[in-house]
Amino acid sequence: MKKRIPPFIDYYEALELPYGATAEAIKSNFRKLAKIFHPDNTETGSEESFLKILSAYQVLSTGKRSVYDEIYKKIQAARFLKEQVSLSSPIILPPSRVSFSTGILDLAKRGLMRKGFRTKDRRKVTGINYDIIIRIKERETFRRIIATIPLTVRIVCRDCMGGNPHCPACNGAGSYKSSRNLKVEFPPSTLQNNRLFEFDLSKFRPDSFTHFKKKLLKVKLQIEKKITLAV
Ligand SMILES: [Zn+2]
């Protein structure tokens, strides 16, 4: 059987004092709270609360305090470290938060996605000046964000290097369609609503055979505020 470790009780908090409070403050707060929680007090008495402040007082007002303080410091340091680690580790966004700019379907229907129709012209028509939208929750903006963007790529046929119209591997197409996941990272300082980011895709090419359809990828961030319902 595992030995059960009793939960650590913050005696300073119990006496409504900060760590390192003076002996006088401990005594005075204990007296004040004891009057409130004493079971004889018919209005505010509470045996549980009274026993808690009594234990706190019996430790903090005696020689046991120095031992308790040592443990207290270690636990606080461990808590602080844990918090720091969780704050510094990135948030990996689920794929559902990454979407192609709204209106792509609409654009396709209107024929605006056809080859030769330049992004510049498309933007002029629709006002959409980004390719990808990434949704982040407001409470996530204190951490580094990592998002994965799926992108269509063309890969040059390695069998014929794109030069054989009779190549059996690519049926003479010279290249084939594939997809690659692009990992992008946003430091907390950049997480602003509606901010646009441009990624030069040439820097992300995994090898010389892979070609992204676009040169520049425009990503828009959307910070979603927590919606609180008015009561
Ligand atoms: Zn080929």
Short mmCIF file of C-alpha atoms and ligand atoms in Angstrom, two decimals:
data_model
loop_
_atom_site.label_atom_id
_atom_site.label_comp_id
_atom_site.label_asym_id
_atom_site.label_seq_id
_atom_site.Cartn_x
_atom_site.Cartn_y
_atom_site.Cartn_z
CA MET A 1 0.00 0.00 0.00
CA LYS A 2 1.16 3.50 -0.77
CA LYS A 3 1.85 5.78 2.10
CA ARG A 4 -0.52 8.69 2.00
CA ILE A 5 1.08 12.09 2.25
CA PRO A 6 -1.15 14.52 4.10
CA PRO A 7 -1.98 17.59 2.02
CA PHE A 8 0.15 20.60 2.69
CA ILE A 9 -1.81 23.26 4.54
CA ASP A 10 -0.90 26.89 4.07
CA TYR A 11 -0.96 28.06 7.69
CA TYR A 12 -0.14 31.63 6.67
CA GLU A 13 -3.18 31.69 4.46
CA ALA A 14 -5.24 30.17 7.27
CA LEU A 15 -4.27 33.06 9.51
CA GLU A 16 -4.80 35.53 6.65
CA LEU A 17 -1.16 36.54 6.69
CA PRO A 18 1.68 36.64 4.21
CA TYR A 19 4.66 34.32 4.51
CA GLY A 20 7.17 35.72 6.97
CA ALA A 21 4.61 37.54 9.12
CA THR A 22 5.88 38.67 12.53
CA ALA A 23 5.16 36.77 15.74
CA GLU A 24 2.96 39.69 16.86
CA ALA A 25 0.88 39.58 13.69
CA ILE A 26 0.46 35.81 14.03
CA LYS A 27 -0.71 36.17 17.61
CA SER A 28 -3.05 39.04 16.90
CA ASN A 29 -4.64 37.43 13.81
CA PHE A 30 -5.06 34.14 15.61
CA ARG A 31 -6.92 35.89 18.45
CA LYS A 32 -9.10 37.82 16.04
CA LEU A 33 -10.01 34.73 14.00
CA ALA A 34 -10.41 32.52 17.07
CA LYS A 35 -13.19 34.80 18.29
CA ILE A 36 -14.93 34.47 14.96
CA PHE A 37 -14.58 30.69 14.53
CA HIS A 38 -14.81 29.48 18.10
CA PRO A 39 -17.60 26.88 18.29
CA ASP A 40 -19.09 28.86 21.20
CA ASN A 41 -19.82 31.67 18.78
CA THR A 42 -23.37 30.89 17.74
CA GLU A 43 -23.26 33.13 14.68
CA THR A 44 -19.93 32.50 12.99
CA GLY A 45 -18.52 29.54 14.89
CA SER A 46 -17.08 26.65 12.93
CA GLU A 47 -15.22 23.77 14.49
CA GLU A 48 -13.42 22.95 11.28
CA SER A 49 -12.18 26.50 10.75
CA PHE A 50 -11.28 26.85 14.39
CA LEU A 51 -9.18 23.67 14.37
CA LYS A 52 -7.45 24.87 11.23
CA ILE A 53 -6.35 28.19 12.69
CA LEU A 54 -5.45 26.46 15.93
CA SER A 55 -3.10 24.07 14.11
CA ALA A 56 -1.68 27.03 12.23
CA TYR A 57 -1.08 28.90 15.45
CA GLN A 58 0.42 25.85 17.19
CA VAL A 59 3.00 25.59 14.42
CA LEU A 60 3.71 29.22 13.58
CA SER A 61 3.95 30.45 17.18
CA THR A 62 6.37 27.74 18.28
CA GLY A 63 9.74 26.22 17.44
CA LYS A 64 7.99 24.14 14.75
CA ARG A 65 7.81 27.26 12.59
CA SER A 66 11.38 27.05 11.25
CA VAL A 67 10.82 23.49 10.04
CA TYR A 68 7.46 24.46 8.54
CA ASP A 69 8.99 27.50 6.81
CA GLU A 70 11.63 25.35 5.14
CA ILE A 71 8.96 23.05 3.68
CA TYR A 72 6.80 26.05 2.78
CA LYS A 73 9.62 27.66 0.78
CA LYS A 74 10.34 24.43 -1.10
CA ILE A 75 6.69 23.92 -1.99
CA GLN A 76 6.28 27.51 -3.14
CA ALA A 77 9.43 27.25 -5.28
CA ALA A 78 8.17 24.03 -6.86
CA ARG A 79 4.79 25.62 -7.54
CA PHE A 80 6.42 28.66 -9.09
CA LEU A 81 8.59 26.48 -11.32
CA LYS A 82 5.62 24.42 -12.42
CA GLU A 83 3.76 27.58 -13.32
CA GLN A 84 6.71 28.93 -15.28
CA VAL A 85 7.08 25.71 -17.22
CA SER A 86 3.41 25.63 -18.11
CA LEU A 87 3.58 29.28 -19.17
CA SER A 88 6.64 28.78 -21.34
CA SER A 89 5.53 25.60 -23.06
CA PRO A 90 3.70 26.32 -26.29
CA ILE A 91 0.08 25.70 -27.07
CA ILE A 92 -0.32 23.37 -30.02
CA LEU A 93 -3.48 24.44 -31.76
CA PRO A 94 -5.89 21.75 -32.91
CA PRO A 95 -6.44 21.64 -36.71
CA SER A 96 -9.99 22.94 -36.24
CA ARG A 97 -8.58 26.36 -35.40
CA VAL A 98 -6.87 26.70 -38.73
CA SER A 99 -9.07 27.41 -41.71
CA PHE A 100 -8.76 28.73 -45.18
CA SER A 101 -10.04 32.24 -45.49
CA THR A 102 -13.78 32.33 -45.58
CA GLY A 103 -15.07 32.97 -49.00
CA ILE A 104 -12.74 30.60 -50.81
CA LEU A 105 -15.71 28.47 -51.82
CA ASP A 106 -17.53 31.55 -52.85
CA LEU A 107 -14.56 32.65 -54.87
CA ALA A 108 -14.36 29.28 -56.55
CA LYS A 109 -18.04 29.46 -57.50
CA ARG A 110 -17.50 32.84 -59.01
CA GLY A 111 -14.57 31.53 -60.99
CA LEU A 112 -12.14 33.72 -59.19
CA MET A 113 -9.96 30.81 -58.20
CA ARG A 114 -9.11 29.92 -61.76
CA LYS A 115 -5.55 29.88 -62.91
CA GLY A 116 -4.22 33.22 -63.91
CA PHE A 117 -6.50 35.12 -61.66
CA ARG A 118 -4.03 36.86 -59.50
CA THR A 119 -4.33 37.17 -55.76
CA LYS A 120 -4.06 40.91 -56.17
CA ASP A 121 -7.16 41.02 -58.35
CA ARG A 122 -8.99 38.60 -56.11
CA ARG A 123 -8.32 40.86 -53.16
CA LYS A 124 -9.61 43.83 -55.05
CA VAL A 125 -12.87 42.04 -55.76
CA THR A 126 -13.47 40.51 -52.36
CA GLY A 127 -11.50 42.52 -49.86
CA ILE A 128 -10.05 39.29 -48.53
CA ASN A 129 -6.35 39.79 -48.15
CA TYR A 130 -5.34 36.61 -46.39
CA ASP A 131 -5.21 32.93 -47.18
CA ILE A 132 -5.51 31.38 -43.77
CA ILE A 133 -7.29 32.36 -40.64
CA ILE A 134 -6.11 31.11 -37.26
CA ARG A 135 -8.42 31.37 -34.29
CA ILE A 136 -6.94 31.79 -30.84
CA LYS A 137 -8.76 32.11 -27.56
CA GLU A 138 -8.03 35.18 -25.51
CA ARG A 139 -6.79 33.15 -22.56
CA GLU A 140 -4.19 31.52 -24.82
CA THR A 141 -2.52 34.77 -25.75
CA PHE A 142 -0.03 34.62 -22.90
CA ARG A 143 1.69 31.62 -24.39
CA ARG A 144 3.58 30.73 -27.51
CA ILE A 145 1.26 29.33 -30.16
CA ILE A 146 2.17 26.67 -32.67
CA ALA A 147 -0.20 26.03 -35.53
CA THR A 148 -0.02 23.55 -38.35
CA ILE A 149 -1.18 24.73 -41.75
CA PRO A 150 -1.90 22.11 -44.40
CA LEU A 151 -0.70 23.27 -47.78
CA THR A 152 -0.94 21.89 -51.28
CA VAL A 153 2.39 21.37 -52.96
CA ARG A 154 3.63 20.11 -56.28
CA ILE A 155 6.46 17.68 -56.19
CA VAL A 156 8.70 17.25 -59.19
CA CYS A 157 8.79 13.66 -60.32
CA ARG A 158 12.06 12.22 -59.19
CA ASP A 159 12.02 9.53 -61.82
CA CYS A 160 12.12 11.81 -64.79
CA MET A 161 12.81 15.14 -63.09
CA GLY A 162 9.86 16.44 -65.05
CA GLY A 163 11.54 15.88 -68.40
CA ASN A 164 10.02 12.69 -69.80
CA PRO A 165 6.57 12.88 -71.38
CA HIS A 166 6.45 9.07 -71.36
CA CYS A 167 7.50 8.66 -67.74
CA PRO A 168 5.51 5.81 -66.16
CA ALA A 169 5.89 7.20 -62.62
CA CYS A 170 4.10 10.50 -63.26
CA ASN A 171 2.34 9.62 -66.51
CA GLY A 172 4.30 12.36 -68.16
CA ALA A 173 2.90 15.10 -65.97
CA GLY A 174 6.36 15.85 -64.63
CA SER A 175 5.07 16.50 -61.16
CA TYR A 176 2.35 15.42 -58.80
CA LYS A 177 0.17 17.03 -56.22
CA SER A 178 0.78 16.42 -52.57
CA SER A 179 0.41 18.18 -49.28
CA ARG A 180 2.75 19.35 -46.60
CA ASN A 181 2.11 20.58 -43.13
CA LEU A 182 3.64 23.92 -42.39
CA LYS A 183 4.39 24.58 -38.77
CA VAL A 184 4.24 28.21 -37.81
CA GLU A 185 4.97 29.74 -34.48
CA PHE A 186 3.66 32.92 -32.92
CA PRO A 187 5.34 34.38 -29.84
CA PRO A 188 2.91 35.87 -27.29
CA SER A 189 3.98 39.42 -28.18
CA THR A 190 2.61 38.99 -31.70
CA LEU A 191 -0.81 37.71 -30.71
CA GLN A 192 -3.07 40.57 -31.69
CA ASN A 193 -6.54 40.42 -33.10
CA ASN A 194 -6.72 40.81 -36.90
CA ARG A 195 -2.96 40.93 -37.22
CA LEU A 196 -1.68 39.77 -40.59
CA PHE A 197 1.41 37.66 -40.99
CA GLU A 198 3.25 36.92 -44.19
CA PHE A 199 5.26 33.75 -44.49
CA ASP A 200 7.77 33.50 -47.27
CA LEU A 201 7.16 29.91 -48.30
CA SER A 202 10.47 29.61 -50.10
CA LYS A 203 12.05 29.41 -46.67
CA PHE A 204 9.91 26.45 -45.75
CA ARG A 205 10.69 24.31 -48.80
CA PRO A 206 11.78 20.94 -47.44
CA ASP A 207 13.75 20.15 -50.62
CA SER A 208 14.29 21.40 -54.14
CA PHE A 209 11.64 19.02 -55.52
CA THR A 210 8.82 20.55 -53.52
CA HIS A 211 7.07 23.64 -54.77
CA PHE A 212 4.39 25.49 -52.91
CA LYS A 213 1.56 26.82 -55.00
CA LYS A 214 2.12 30.25 -53.56
CA LYS A 215 5.22 32.23 -52.78
CA LEU A 216 3.75 34.11 -49.89
CA LEU A 217 1.25 32.84 -47.38
CA LYS A 218 -0.87 35.41 -45.62
CA VAL A 219 -2.22 34.44 -42.27
CA LYS A 220 -4.69 36.38 -40.22
CA LEU A 221 -5.07 35.93 -36.50
CA GLN A 222 -8.41 36.15 -34.83
CA ILE A 223 -8.51 36.43 -31.06
CA GLU A 224 -11.79 35.17 -29.72
CA LYS A 225 -13.00 36.78 -26.58
CA LYS A 226 -14.84 34.71 -24.07
CA ILE A 227 -18.48 35.45 -24.46
CA THR A 228 -20.16 36.13 -21.17
CA LEU A 229 -23.89 36.13 -21.13
CA ALA A 230 -25.51 39.04 -19.46
CA VAL A 231 -27.82 37.96 -16.71
ZN ZN B 1 8.05 11.45 -64.16
#
